[in-house]
PDB file of C-alpha atoms in Angstrom:
ATOM      1  CA  MET A   1     -22.073-106.570 -71.959  1.00  0.00           C
ATOM      2  CA  LYS A   2     -21.719-103.012 -70.706  1.00  0.00           C
ATOM      3  CA  ILE A   3     -19.022-104.057 -68.224  1.00  0.00           C
ATOM      4  CA  ILE A   4     -17.049-105.791 -70.992  1.00  0.00           C
ATOM      5  CA  HIS A   5     -17.434-102.727 -73.183  1.00  0.00           C
ATOM      6  CA  HIS A   6     -16.076-100.456 -70.438  1.00  0.00           C
ATOM      7  CA  LYS A   7     -13.114-102.781 -69.866  1.00  0.00           C
ATOM      8  CA  LYS A   8     -12.254-102.755 -73.559  1.00  0.00           C
ATOM      9  CA  PHE A   9     -12.526 -98.972 -73.608  1.00  0.00           C
ATOM     10  CA  GLY A  10     -10.239 -98.719 -70.542  1.00  0.00           C
ATOM     11  CA  MET A  11      -7.666-101.029 -72.139  1.00  0.00           C
ATOM     12  CA  LEU A  12      -7.658 -98.829 -75.210  1.00  0.00           C
ATOM     13  CA  LEU A  13      -7.103 -95.714 -73.109  1.00  0.00           C
ATOM     14  CA  LEU A  14      -4.291 -97.249 -71.025  1.00  0.00           C
ATOM     15  CA  PRO A  15      -1.608 -97.165 -73.770  1.00  0.00           C
ATOM     16  CA  PHE A  16      -2.611 -93.629 -74.626  1.00  0.00           C
ATOM     17  CA  ALA A  17      -2.294 -92.539 -70.949  1.00  0.00           C
ATOM     18  CA  LEU A  18       1.086 -94.250 -70.658  1.00  0.00           C
ATOM     19  CA  PHE A  19       2.233 -92.509 -73.817  1.00  0.00           C
ATOM     20  CA  ILE A  20       1.124 -89.123 -72.457  1.00  0.00           C
ATOM     21  CA  ALA A  21       2.835 -89.789 -69.105  1.00  0.00           C
ATOM     22  CA  ALA A  22       6.043 -90.933 -70.809  1.00  0.00           C
ATOM     23  CA  GLY A  23       5.989 -87.866 -73.018  1.00  0.00           C
ATOM     24  CA  ALA A  24       5.507 -85.592 -70.010  1.00  0.00           C
ATOM     25  CA  GLN A  25       8.339 -87.344 -68.166  1.00  0.00           C
ATOM     26  CA  ALA A  26      10.600 -87.062 -71.190  1.00  0.00           C
ATOM     27  CA  GLN A  27       9.713 -83.403 -71.538  1.00  0.00           C
ATOM     28  CA  GLN A  28      10.664 -82.834 -67.910  1.00  0.00           C
ATOM     29  CA  VAL A  29      13.967 -84.711 -68.210  1.00  0.00           C
ATOM     30  CA  ILE A  30      14.868 -82.610 -71.251  1.00  0.00           C
ATOM     31  CA  SER A  31      14.766 -79.545 -68.976  1.00  0.00           C
ATOM     32  CA  MET A  32      17.690 -80.849 -66.912  1.00  0.00           C
ATOM     33  CA  ARG A  33      21.004 -79.047 -67.468  1.00  0.00           C
ATOM     34  CA  ILE A  34      24.644 -79.717 -66.626  1.00  0.00           C
ATOM     35  CA  ASN A  35      25.152 -76.544 -64.614  1.00  0.00           C
ATOM     36  CA  GLU A  36      28.613 -76.561 -63.000  1.00  0.00           C
ATOM     37  CA  VAL A  37      31.656 -78.848 -62.950  1.00  0.00           C
ATOM     38  CA  LEU A  38      34.670 -78.893 -60.641  1.00  0.00           C
ATOM     39  CA  VAL A  39      37.498 -80.977 -62.125  1.00  0.00           C
ATOM     40  CA  VAL A  40      40.291 -80.554 -59.548  1.00  0.00           C
ATOM     41  CA  ASN A  41      39.214 -80.504 -55.899  1.00  0.00           C
ATOM     42  CA  GLU A  42      42.089 -79.870 -53.503  1.00  0.00           C
ATOM     43  CA  SER A  43      40.564 -77.820 -50.678  1.00  0.00           C
ATOM     44  CA  ASN A  44      36.956 -77.447 -51.733  1.00  0.00           C
ATOM     45  CA  PHE A  45      33.678 -79.121 -50.867  1.00  0.00           C
ATOM     46  CA  VAL A  46      33.801 -82.633 -49.341  1.00  0.00           C
ATOM     47  CA  ASP A  47      31.346 -85.486 -49.881  1.00  0.00           C
ATOM     48  CA  ASP A  48      29.372 -87.456 -47.277  1.00  0.00           C
ATOM     49  CA  TYR A  49      32.467 -89.596 -46.642  1.00  0.00           C
ATOM     50  CA  GLY A  50      34.669 -86.571 -45.941  1.00  0.00           C
ATOM     51  CA  ALA A  51      36.612 -87.089 -49.195  1.00  0.00           C
ATOM     52  CA  ARG A  52      37.397 -84.499 -51.878  1.00  0.00           C
ATOM     53  CA  SER A  53      36.913 -85.280 -55.540  1.00  0.00           C
ATOM     54  CA  GLY A  54      35.583 -83.654 -58.709  1.00  0.00           C
ATOM     55  CA  TRP A  55      31.852 -83.165 -58.974  1.00  0.00           C
ATOM     56  CA  ILE A  56      29.115 -82.491 -61.518  1.00  0.00           C
ATOM     57  CA  GLU A  57      26.078 -80.341 -60.722  1.00  0.00           C
ATOM     58  CA  LEU A  58      22.745 -80.755 -62.537  1.00  0.00           C
ATOM     59  CA  PHE A  59      20.020 -78.108 -62.541  1.00  0.00           C
ATOM     60  CA  ASN A  60      16.271 -78.442 -63.091  1.00  0.00           C
ATOM     61  CA  SER A  61      15.325 -75.476 -65.276  1.00  0.00           C
ATOM     62  CA  SER A  62      11.618 -76.381 -65.479  1.00  0.00           C
ATOM     63  CA  ALA A  63       8.673 -75.390 -63.309  1.00  0.00           C
ATOM     64  CA  GLY A  64       7.906 -79.001 -62.356  1.00  0.00           C
ATOM     65  CA  THR A  65       9.619 -81.747 -60.380  1.00  0.00           C
ATOM     66  CA  VAL A  66      11.857 -83.998 -62.488  1.00  0.00           C
ATOM     67  CA  ASN A  67      12.773 -87.589 -61.608  1.00  0.00           C
ATOM     68  CA  ILE A  68      16.176 -88.371 -63.119  1.00  0.00           C
ATOM     69  CA  GLY A  69      16.147 -91.957 -61.875  1.00  0.00           C
ATOM     70  CA  GLY A  70      16.962 -94.248 -64.826  1.00  0.00           C
ATOM     71  CA  CYS A  71      18.856 -91.537 -66.757  1.00  0.00           C
ATOM     72  CA  TYR A  72      22.567 -91.832 -67.577  1.00  0.00           C
ATOM     73  CA  LEU A  73      25.688 -89.770 -66.918  1.00  0.00           C
ATOM     74  CA  THR A  74      28.852 -90.407 -68.887  1.00  0.00           C
ATOM     75  CA  ASN A  75      32.266 -89.024 -69.777  1.00  0.00           C
ATOM     76  CA  ASP A  76      32.623 -91.310 -72.809  1.00  0.00           C
ATOM     77  CA  ARG A  77      31.093 -90.416 -76.178  1.00  0.00           C
ATOM     78  CA  ASN A  78      31.112 -94.086 -77.177  1.00  0.00           C
ATOM     79  CA  ASN A  79      29.372 -95.244 -73.997  1.00  0.00           C
ATOM     80  CA  PRO A  80      26.292 -93.094 -73.283  1.00  0.00           C
ATOM     81  CA  ARG A  81      25.089 -95.554 -70.616  1.00  0.00           C
ATOM     82  CA  LYS A  82      28.263 -95.532 -68.571  1.00  0.00           C
ATOM     83  CA  TYR A  83      26.617 -94.614 -65.251  1.00  0.00           C
ATOM     84  CA  PRO A  84      22.913 -95.450 -64.852  1.00  0.00           C
ATOM     85  CA  ILE A  85      21.347 -93.271 -62.152  1.00  0.00           C
ATOM     86  CA  PRO A  86      19.560 -95.711 -59.790  1.00  0.00           C
ATOM     87  CA  LYS A  87      15.760 -95.719 -59.708  1.00  0.00           C
ATOM     88  CA  GLY A  88      13.703 -95.618 -56.543  1.00  0.00           C
ATOM     89  CA  ASP A  89      15.842 -93.066 -54.696  1.00  0.00           C
ATOM     90  CA  VAL A  90      13.621 -90.193 -53.515  1.00  0.00           C
ATOM     91  CA  LEU A  91      16.578 -87.812 -53.812  1.00  0.00           C
ATOM     92  CA  THR A  92      16.597 -88.234 -57.574  1.00  0.00           C
ATOM     93  CA  LYS A  93      13.337 -86.234 -57.698  1.00  0.00           C
ATOM     94  CA  ILE A  94      14.610 -82.730 -58.337  1.00  0.00           C
ATOM     95  CA  SER A  95      12.301 -79.862 -57.374  1.00  0.00           C
ATOM     96  CA  PRO A  96      11.781 -76.887 -59.730  1.00  0.00           C
ATOM     97  CA  ARG A  97      14.815 -74.607 -60.064  1.00  0.00           C
ATOM     98  CA  GLN A  98      16.867 -76.808 -57.740  1.00  0.00           C
ATOM     99  CA  HIS A  99      20.244 -78.584 -58.020  1.00  0.00           C
ATOM    100  CA  VAL A 100      21.707 -82.044 -57.489  1.00  0.00           C
ATOM    101  CA  LEU A 101      25.388 -82.958 -57.095  1.00  0.00           C
ATOM    102  CA  PHE A 102      27.187 -86.081 -58.365  1.00  0.00           C
ATOM    103  CA  TRP A 103      30.706 -86.987 -57.169  1.00  0.00           C
ATOM    104  CA  ALA A 104      33.113 -88.093 -59.901  1.00  0.00           C
ATOM    105  CA  ASP A 105      35.196 -90.298 -57.593  1.00  0.00           C
ATOM    106  CA  GLY A 106      34.940 -93.650 -59.426  1.00  0.00           C
ATOM    107  CA  LEU A 107      33.304 -95.223 -56.350  1.00  0.00           C
ATOM    108  CA  ALA A 108      29.766 -96.039 -57.447  1.00  0.00           C
ATOM    109  CA  ASN A 109      29.374 -98.465 -54.539  1.00  0.00           C
ATOM    110  CA  ARG A 110      29.206 -95.478 -52.149  1.00  0.00           C
ATOM    111  CA  GLY A 111      25.704 -94.497 -53.212  1.00  0.00           C
ATOM    112  CA  THR A 112      23.418 -93.035 -55.819  1.00  0.00           C
ATOM    113  CA  PHE A 113      25.366 -89.821 -56.236  1.00  0.00           C
ATOM    114  CA  HIS A 114      28.838 -91.349 -56.597  1.00  0.00           C
ATOM    115  CA  LEU A 115      29.798 -91.935 -60.255  1.00  0.00           C
ATOM    116  CA  ASN A 116      31.812 -94.839 -61.648  1.00  0.00           C
ATOM    117  CA  PHE A 117      34.245 -92.512 -63.413  1.00  0.00           C
ATOM    118  CA  THR A 118      36.582 -89.610 -62.549  1.00  0.00           C
ATOM    119  CA  LEU A 119      37.555 -86.346 -64.233  1.00  0.00           C
ATOM    120  CA  ASP A 120      40.943 -85.657 -65.830  1.00  0.00           C
ATOM    121  CA  GLY A 121      42.687 -82.567 -64.451  1.00  0.00           C
ATOM    122  CA  GLU A 122      45.108 -82.239 -67.408  1.00  0.00           C
ATOM    123  CA  ASN A 123      42.986 -83.025 -70.463  1.00  0.00           C
ATOM    124  CA  GLU A 124      39.561 -81.866 -71.594  1.00  0.00           C
ATOM    125  CA  ASN A 125      36.558 -83.658 -70.143  1.00  0.00           C
ATOM    126  CA  TYR A 126      33.406 -84.612 -72.040  1.00  0.00           C
ATOM    127  CA  ILE A 127      30.328 -84.869 -69.827  1.00  0.00           C
ATOM    128  CA  ALA A 128      26.854 -85.807 -71.009  1.00  0.00           C
ATOM    129  CA  LEU A 129      23.412 -86.580 -69.603  1.00  0.00           C
ATOM    130  CA  TYR A 130      21.194 -89.060 -71.473  1.00  0.00           C
ATOM    131  CA  ASP A 131      17.517 -89.843 -71.080  1.00  0.00           C
ATOM    132  CA  VAL A 132      16.179 -93.158 -69.750  1.00  0.00           C
ATOM    133  CA  ASP A 133      16.346 -94.736 -73.220  1.00  0.00           C
ATOM    134  CA  GLY A 134      20.127 -94.254 -73.261  1.00  0.00           C
ATOM    135  CA  LYS A 135      19.936 -92.661 -76.722  1.00  0.00           C
ATOM    136  CA  THR A 136      18.329 -89.247 -76.278  1.00  0.00           C
ATOM    137  CA  LEU A 137      20.964 -86.677 -75.392  1.00  0.00           C
ATOM    138  CA  VAL A 138      19.625 -84.267 -72.763  1.00  0.00           C
ATOM    139  CA  ASP A 139      22.699 -82.056 -72.297  1.00  0.00           C
ATOM    140  CA  SER A 140      26.457 -82.183 -72.773  1.00  0.00           C
ATOM    141  CA  ILE A 141      29.518 -80.010 -72.216  1.00  0.00           C
ATOM    142  CA  ILE A 142      33.254 -80.156 -72.943  1.00  0.00           C
ATOM    143  CA  ILE A 143      35.345 -78.831 -70.063  1.00  0.00           C
ATOM    144  CA  PRO A 144      38.564 -77.246 -71.428  1.00  0.00           C
ATOM    145  CA  ALA A 145      41.893 -78.735 -70.430  1.00  0.00           C
ATOM    146  CA  GLY A 146      44.079 -77.168 -67.760  1.00  0.00           C
ATOM    147  CA  GLN A 147      41.425 -76.427 -65.164  1.00  0.00           C
ATOM    148  CA  LYS A 148      42.847 -74.849 -62.000  1.00  0.00           C
ATOM    149  CA  ALA A 149      42.336 -76.394 -58.600  1.00  0.00           C
ATOM    150  CA  ASP A 150      39.208 -75.330 -56.703  1.00  0.00           C
ATOM    151  CA  ILE A 151      37.946 -73.189 -59.603  1.00  0.00           C
ATOM    152  CA  SER A 152      34.838 -74.581 -61.251  1.00  0.00           C
ATOM    153  CA  PHE A 153      33.601 -74.265 -64.813  1.00  0.00           C
ATOM    154  CA  GLY A 154      29.905 -73.418 -64.976  1.00  0.00           C
ATOM    155  CA  ARG A 155      27.089 -71.383 -66.415  1.00  0.00           C
ATOM    156  CA  LYS A 156      27.146 -67.710 -65.511  1.00  0.00           C
ATOM    157  CA  ASP A 157      23.443 -67.972 -64.704  1.00  0.00           C
ATOM    158  CA  ASP A 158      21.711 -71.233 -63.836  1.00  0.00           C
ATOM    159  CA  GLY A 159      20.452 -72.993 -66.941  1.00  0.00           C
ATOM    160  CA  LYS A 160      21.696 -70.272 -69.341  1.00  0.00           C
ATOM    161  CA  ASP A 161      24.076 -70.796 -72.260  1.00  0.00           C
ATOM    162  CA  ILE A 162      27.051 -68.652 -71.164  1.00  0.00           C
ATOM    163  CA  TRP A 163      29.823 -70.665 -69.492  1.00  0.00           C
ATOM    164  CA  THR A 164      32.702 -69.172 -67.496  1.00  0.00           C
ATOM    165  CA  GLN A 165      35.296 -69.844 -64.822  1.00  0.00           C
ATOM    166  CA  LEU A 166      33.757 -69.503 -61.364  1.00  0.00           C
ATOM    167  CA  THR A 167      36.339 -68.469 -58.787  1.00  0.00           C
ATOM    168  CA  LYS A 168      33.603 -68.739 -56.181  1.00  0.00           C
ATOM    169  CA  VAL A 169      32.313 -72.273 -56.571  1.00  0.00           C
ATOM    170  CA  THR A 170      28.647 -72.850 -55.738  1.00  0.00           C
ATOM    171  CA  PRO A 171      27.892 -76.585 -55.338  1.00  0.00           C
ATOM    172  CA  SER A 172      24.150 -77.309 -54.969  1.00  0.00           C
ATOM    173  CA  THR A 173      23.240 -73.624 -55.127  1.00  0.00           C
ATOM    174  CA  ASN A 174      22.849 -70.732 -57.582  1.00  0.00           C
ATOM    175  CA  ASN A 175      25.871 -69.900 -59.710  1.00  0.00           C
ATOM    176  CA  ARG A 176      25.193 -66.166 -59.541  1.00  0.00           C
ATOM    177  CA  THR A 177      25.467 -64.971 -55.959  1.00  0.00           C
ATOM    178  CA  LEU A 178      24.129 -61.621 -54.767  1.00  0.00           C
ATOM    179  CA  ASP A 179      27.081 -60.694 -52.584  1.00  0.00           C
ATOM    180  CA  THR A 180      27.719 -57.450 -54.482  1.00  0.00           C
ATOM    181  CA  ASN A 181      25.627 -54.353 -55.108  1.00  0.00           C
ATOM    182  CA  GLU A 182      24.935 -53.906 -58.819  1.00  0.00           C
ATOM    183  CA  ARG A 183      24.536 -50.126 -58.516  1.00  0.00           C
ATOM    184  CA  ILE A 184      27.848 -49.759 -56.719  1.00  0.00           C
ATOM    185  CA  GLU A 185      29.557 -51.934 -59.314  1.00  0.00           C
ATOM    186  CA  ASN A 186      28.124 -49.782 -62.131  1.00  0.00           C
ATOM    187  CA  PHE A 187      29.189 -46.637 -60.310  1.00  0.00           C
ATOM    188  CA  LYS A 188      32.701 -48.033 -59.926  1.00  0.00           C
ATOM    189  CA  GLU A 189      32.845 -49.000 -63.585  1.00  0.00           C
ATOM    190  CA  ASN A 190      31.618 -45.639 -64.915  1.00  0.00           C
ATOM    191  CA  ASP A 191      33.431 -43.427 -62.389  1.00  0.00           C
ATOM    192  CA  ASP A 192      36.810 -44.973 -61.701  1.00  0.00           C
ATOM    193  CA  LEU A 193      38.287 -41.637 -60.481  1.00  0.00           C
ATOM    194  CA  GLY A 194      35.541 -41.095 -57.912  1.00  0.00           C
ATOM    195  CA  VAL A 195      34.586 -37.603 -59.111  1.00  0.00           C
ATOM    196  CA  GLY A 196      30.892 -38.399 -59.242  1.00  0.00           C
ATOM    197  CA  MET A 197      31.017 -40.026 -55.804  1.00  0.00           C
ATOM    198  CA  THR A 198      32.724 -36.932 -54.361  1.00  0.00           C
ATOM    199  CA  VAL A 199      30.200 -34.528 -55.881  1.00  0.00           C
ATOM    200  CA  THR A 200      27.322 -36.678 -54.708  1.00  0.00           C
ATOM    201  CA  ALA A 201      28.701 -36.776 -51.165  1.00  0.00           C
ATOM    202  CA  MET A 202      29.152 -32.987 -51.105  1.00  0.00           C
ATOM    203  CA  ILE A 203      25.586 -32.429 -52.335  1.00  0.00           C
ATOM    204  CA  VAL A 204      24.223 -34.764 -49.662  1.00  0.00           C
ATOM    205  CA  VAL A 205      26.203 -32.961 -46.933  1.00  0.00           C
ATOM    206  CA  PHE A 206      25.075 -29.530 -48.209  1.00  0.00           C
ATOM    207  CA  ILE A 207      21.418 -30.578 -48.254  1.00  0.00           C
ATOM    208  CA  GLY A 208      21.795 -31.940 -44.733  1.00  0.00           C
ATOM    209  CA  LEU A 209      23.251 -28.646 -43.490  1.00  0.00           C
ATOM    210  CA  VAL A 210      20.432 -26.651 -45.130  1.00  0.00           C
ATOM    211  CA  LEU A 211      17.822 -28.843 -43.466  1.00  0.00           C
ATOM    212  CA  LEU A 212      19.527 -28.440 -40.083  1.00  0.00           C
ATOM    213  CA  TYR A 213      19.657 -24.642 -40.521  1.00  0.00           C
ATOM    214  CA  MET A 214      15.949 -24.477 -41.352  1.00  0.00           C
ATOM    215  CA  CYS A 215      15.087 -26.726 -38.440  1.00  0.00           C
ATOM    216  CA  PHE A 216      17.053 -24.688 -35.898  1.00  0.00           C
ATOM    217  CA  LYS A 217      15.742 -21.426 -37.362  1.00  0.00           C
ATOM    218  CA  TYR A 218      12.074 -22.334 -36.989  1.00  0.00           C
ATOM    219  CA  VAL A 219      12.602 -23.939 -33.588  1.00  0.00           C
ATOM    220  CA  GLY A 220      14.340 -20.759 -32.397  1.00  0.00           C
ATOM    221  CA  LYS A 221      11.525 -18.553 -33.673  1.00  0.00           C
ATOM    222  CA  SER A 222       8.964 -20.720 -31.938  1.00  0.00           C
ATOM    223  CA  ALA A 223      10.883 -20.569 -28.658  1.00  0.00           C
ATOM    224  CA  ILE A 224      11.201 -16.767 -28.860  1.00  0.00           C
ATOM    225  CA  GLY A 225       7.482 -16.422 -29.579  1.00  0.00           C
ATOM    226  CA  ILE A 226       6.558 -18.564 -26.591  1.00  0.00           C
ATOM    227  CA  SER A 227       8.872 -16.519 -24.327  1.00  0.00           C
ATOM    228  CA  ARG A 228       7.341 -13.248 -25.522  1.00  0.00           C
ATOM    229  CA  ARG A 229       3.797 -14.485 -24.900  1.00  0.00           C
ATOM    230  CA  ARG A 230       4.712 -15.569 -21.377  1.00  0.00           C
ATOM    231  CA  ALA A 231       6.351 -12.213 -20.650  1.00  0.00           C
ATOM    232  CA  GLN A 232       3.263 -10.371 -21.938  1.00  0.00           C
ATOM    233  CA  ARG A 233       0.988 -12.422 -19.696  1.00  0.00           C
ATOM    234  CA  ALA A 234       3.244 -11.617 -16.727  1.00  0.00           C
ATOM    235  CA  ARG A 235       3.087  -7.872 -17.471  1.00  0.00           C
ATOM    236  CA  ASP A 236      -0.682  -8.000 -17.798  1.00  0.00           C
ATOM    237  CA  ALA A 237      -0.940  -9.723 -14.426  1.00  0.00           C
ATOM    238  CA  GLU A 238       1.200  -7.031 -12.788  1.00  0.00           C
ATOM    239  CA  ASN A 239      -0.975  -4.256 -14.270  1.00  0.00           C
ATOM    240  CA  GLY A 240      -4.148  -5.799 -12.883  1.00  0.00           C
ATOM    241  CA  HIS A 241      -5.405  -7.173 -16.136  1.00  0.00           C
ATOM    242  CA  HIS A 242      -6.571 -10.473 -14.789  1.00  0.00           C
ATOM    243  CA  SER A 243      -8.199 -13.123 -16.769  1.00  0.00           C
ATOM    244  CA  THR A 244     -11.972 -13.042 -16.986  1.00  0.00           C
ATOM    245  CA  ASN A 245     -12.321 -16.766 -17.172  1.00  0.00           C
ATOM    246  CA  ALA A 246     -14.882 -18.305 -14.827  1.00  0.00           C
ATOM    247  CA  ASP A 247     -12.209 -20.545 -13.307  1.00  0.00           C
ATOM    248  CA  ALA A 248     -10.250 -17.445 -12.167  1.00  0.00           C
ATOM    249  CA  LEU A 249     -13.179 -15.884 -10.194  1.00  0.00           C
ATOM    250  CA  GLU A 250     -13.352 -16.567  -6.477  1.00  0.00           C
ATOM    251  CA  SER A 251     -16.607 -17.887  -5.009  1.00  0.00           C
ATOM    252  CA  GLY A 252     -18.987 -15.633  -2.972  1.00  0.00           C
ATOM    253  CA  GLU A 253     -18.453 -17.571   0.275  1.00  0.00           C
ATOM    254  CA  ILE A 254     -14.715 -16.940   0.182  1.00  0.00           C
ATOM    255  CA  VAL A 255     -15.224 -13.227  -0.496  1.00  0.00           C
ATOM    256  CA  ALA A 256     -17.736 -12.945   2.399  1.00  0.00           C
ATOM    257  CA  ALA A 257     -15.398 -14.705   4.833  1.00  0.00           C
ATOM    258  CA  ILE A 258     -12.487 -12.473   3.876  1.00  0.00           C
ATOM    259  CA  SER A 259     -14.692  -9.346   4.239  1.00  0.00           C
ATOM    260  CA  LEU A 260     -15.931 -10.400   7.675  1.00  0.00           C
ATOM    261  CA  ALA A 261     -12.407 -11.075   8.871  1.00  0.00           C
ATOM    262  CA  LEU A 262     -11.239  -7.659   7.697  1.00  0.00           C
ATOM    263  CA  TYR A 263     -14.237  -5.974   9.421  1.00  0.00           C
ATOM    264  CA  GLU A 264     -13.499  -7.673  12.761  1.00  0.00           C
ATOM    265  CA  VAL A 265      -9.884  -6.610  12.599  1.00  0.00           C
ATOM    266  CA  ASP A 266     -10.801  -3.056  11.717  1.00  0.00           C
ATOM    267  CA  GLU A 267     -13.522  -2.676  14.454  1.00  0.00           C
ATOM    268  CA  ASP A 268     -11.499  -4.518  17.113  1.00  0.00           C
ATOM    269  CA  VAL A 269     -14.497  -6.655  18.063  1.00  0.00           C
ATOM    270  CA  HIS A 270     -12.614  -9.867  18.412  1.00  0.00           C
ATOM    271  CA  ASP A 271     -11.695 -11.302  21.809  1.00  0.00           C
ATOM    272  CA  LEU A 272      -8.390 -10.415  23.430  1.00  0.00           C
ATOM    273  CA  GLU A 273      -6.781 -12.784  25.853  1.00  0.00           C
ATOM    274  CA  ASN A 274      -5.615 -11.171  29.151  1.00  0.00           C
ATOM    275  CA  THR A 275      -2.008 -11.905  30.010  1.00  0.00           C
ATOM    276  CA  VAL A 276      -2.447 -10.851  33.685  1.00  0.00           C
ATOM    277  CA  ILE A 277      -2.774 -13.693  36.193  1.00  0.00           C
ATOM    278  CA  THR A 278      -5.320 -12.873  38.959  1.00  0.00           C
ATOM    279  CA  ILE A 279      -5.128 -14.807  42.286  1.00  0.00           C
ATOM    280  CA  HIS A 280      -8.125 -14.543  44.620  1.00  0.00           C
ATOM    281  CA  LYS A 281      -7.663 -15.253  48.324  1.00  0.00           C
ATOM    282  CA  VAL A 282      -9.659 -18.179  49.675  1.00  0.00           C
ATOM    283  CA  THR A 283     -12.148 -16.989  52.293  1.00  0.00           C
ATOM    284  CA  ARG A 284     -11.992 -20.177  54.318  1.00  0.00           C
ATOM    285  CA  ASN A 285      -8.896 -21.451  55.912  1.00  0.00           C
ATOM    286  CA  TYR A 286      -8.989 -25.089  56.497  1.00  0.00           C
ATOM    287  CA  SER A 287      -6.837 -28.070  56.346  1.00  0.00           C
ATOM    288  CA  PRO A 288      -7.626 -30.982  54.220  1.00  0.00           C
ATOM    289  CA  TRP A 289      -7.555 -33.055  57.385  1.00  0.00           C
ATOM    290  CA  SER A 290     -10.380 -31.065  58.938  1.00  0.00           C
ATOM    291  CA  SER A 291     -12.437 -30.580  55.825  1.00  0.00           C
ATOM    292  CA  LYS A 292     -14.944 -33.078  57.045  1.00  0.00           C
ATOM    293  CA  ILE A 293     -16.353 -30.577  59.537  1.00  0.00           C
ATOM    294  CA  TYR A 294     -17.974 -28.752  56.632  1.00  0.00           C
ATOM    295  CA  GLY A 295     -19.983 -31.789  55.905  1.00  0.00           C
ATOM    296  CA  LEU A 296     -21.367 -32.283  59.431  1.00  0.00           C
ATOM    297  CA  ARG A 297     -25.042 -31.811  59.980  1.00  0.00           C
ATOM    298  CA  ASN A 298     -26.109 -28.817  62.070  1.00  0.00           C
ATOM    299  CA  TYR A 299     -28.567 -29.816  64.737  1.00  0.00           C
ATOM    300  CA  PRO A 300     -31.073 -27.242  66.062  1.00  0.00           C
ATOM    301  CA  GLN A 301     -30.007 -25.620  69.340  1.00  0.00           C
ATOM    302  CA  LYS A 302     -32.214 -25.749  72.368  1.00  0.00           C
ATOM    303  CA  LYS A 303     -33.206 -22.486  74.062  1.00  0.00           C
TER     304      LYS A 303
END
């Protein structure tokens, strides 16, 4: 009985869970925005087939991933379900603050992101995105007639309400690009004659020169002080004012050796080598051939 009770309770909760999930999905789809549209494409971005055609960019303005599979894109007010976005394609899951591009080339057989309608370069174009029920309008825009080639019509900032002509088209990326410095642009706008820029440059140069002067001044003083100290030490050494540091004192053995050497020189007690060669005459005259006679034994003489 308990198992049956739990099953009944689960069956009651299932519709409620599906309702919550559907509501969350619908809430996420509502956050999708038509972000940028290029009507006439002559030398702009090409599709995966290498062809150029108009395109429509959608933007996920929410903080969660949105699956637009099953939603509808149309350029006909009377036919909100003109192009059903296929389900099951992983690329239809749009990450937070990211973009997706659809090609308005009228060739839906080329894939998920190729629409079955085109855009009119001479007349105004109505573009709308509908939810999966085909009735709930998510977002729509009317592109004015007379759009120039390779200039898109989009939101000034992604997901915001201000639309403008974008001379720098940005398919699948942010509409506002950070290729300029806002401070420089403000400076240019508020100082068109360049007076402020000139004064600022002169102040910077002046400050740089002052810093260099101070640096060279103190370096010069330091160098002069070091030179004076070295000269003073040299004068003290010449006047006999030697350092009293222990490292400067000679050891007793060295002093004793020097004293002994000076004493020997003074008393003339060291040996002098004679430069006279003395040759003594040999008392015995003999030849090397008869030198053996000196080694003969002397026998006693008979009387």
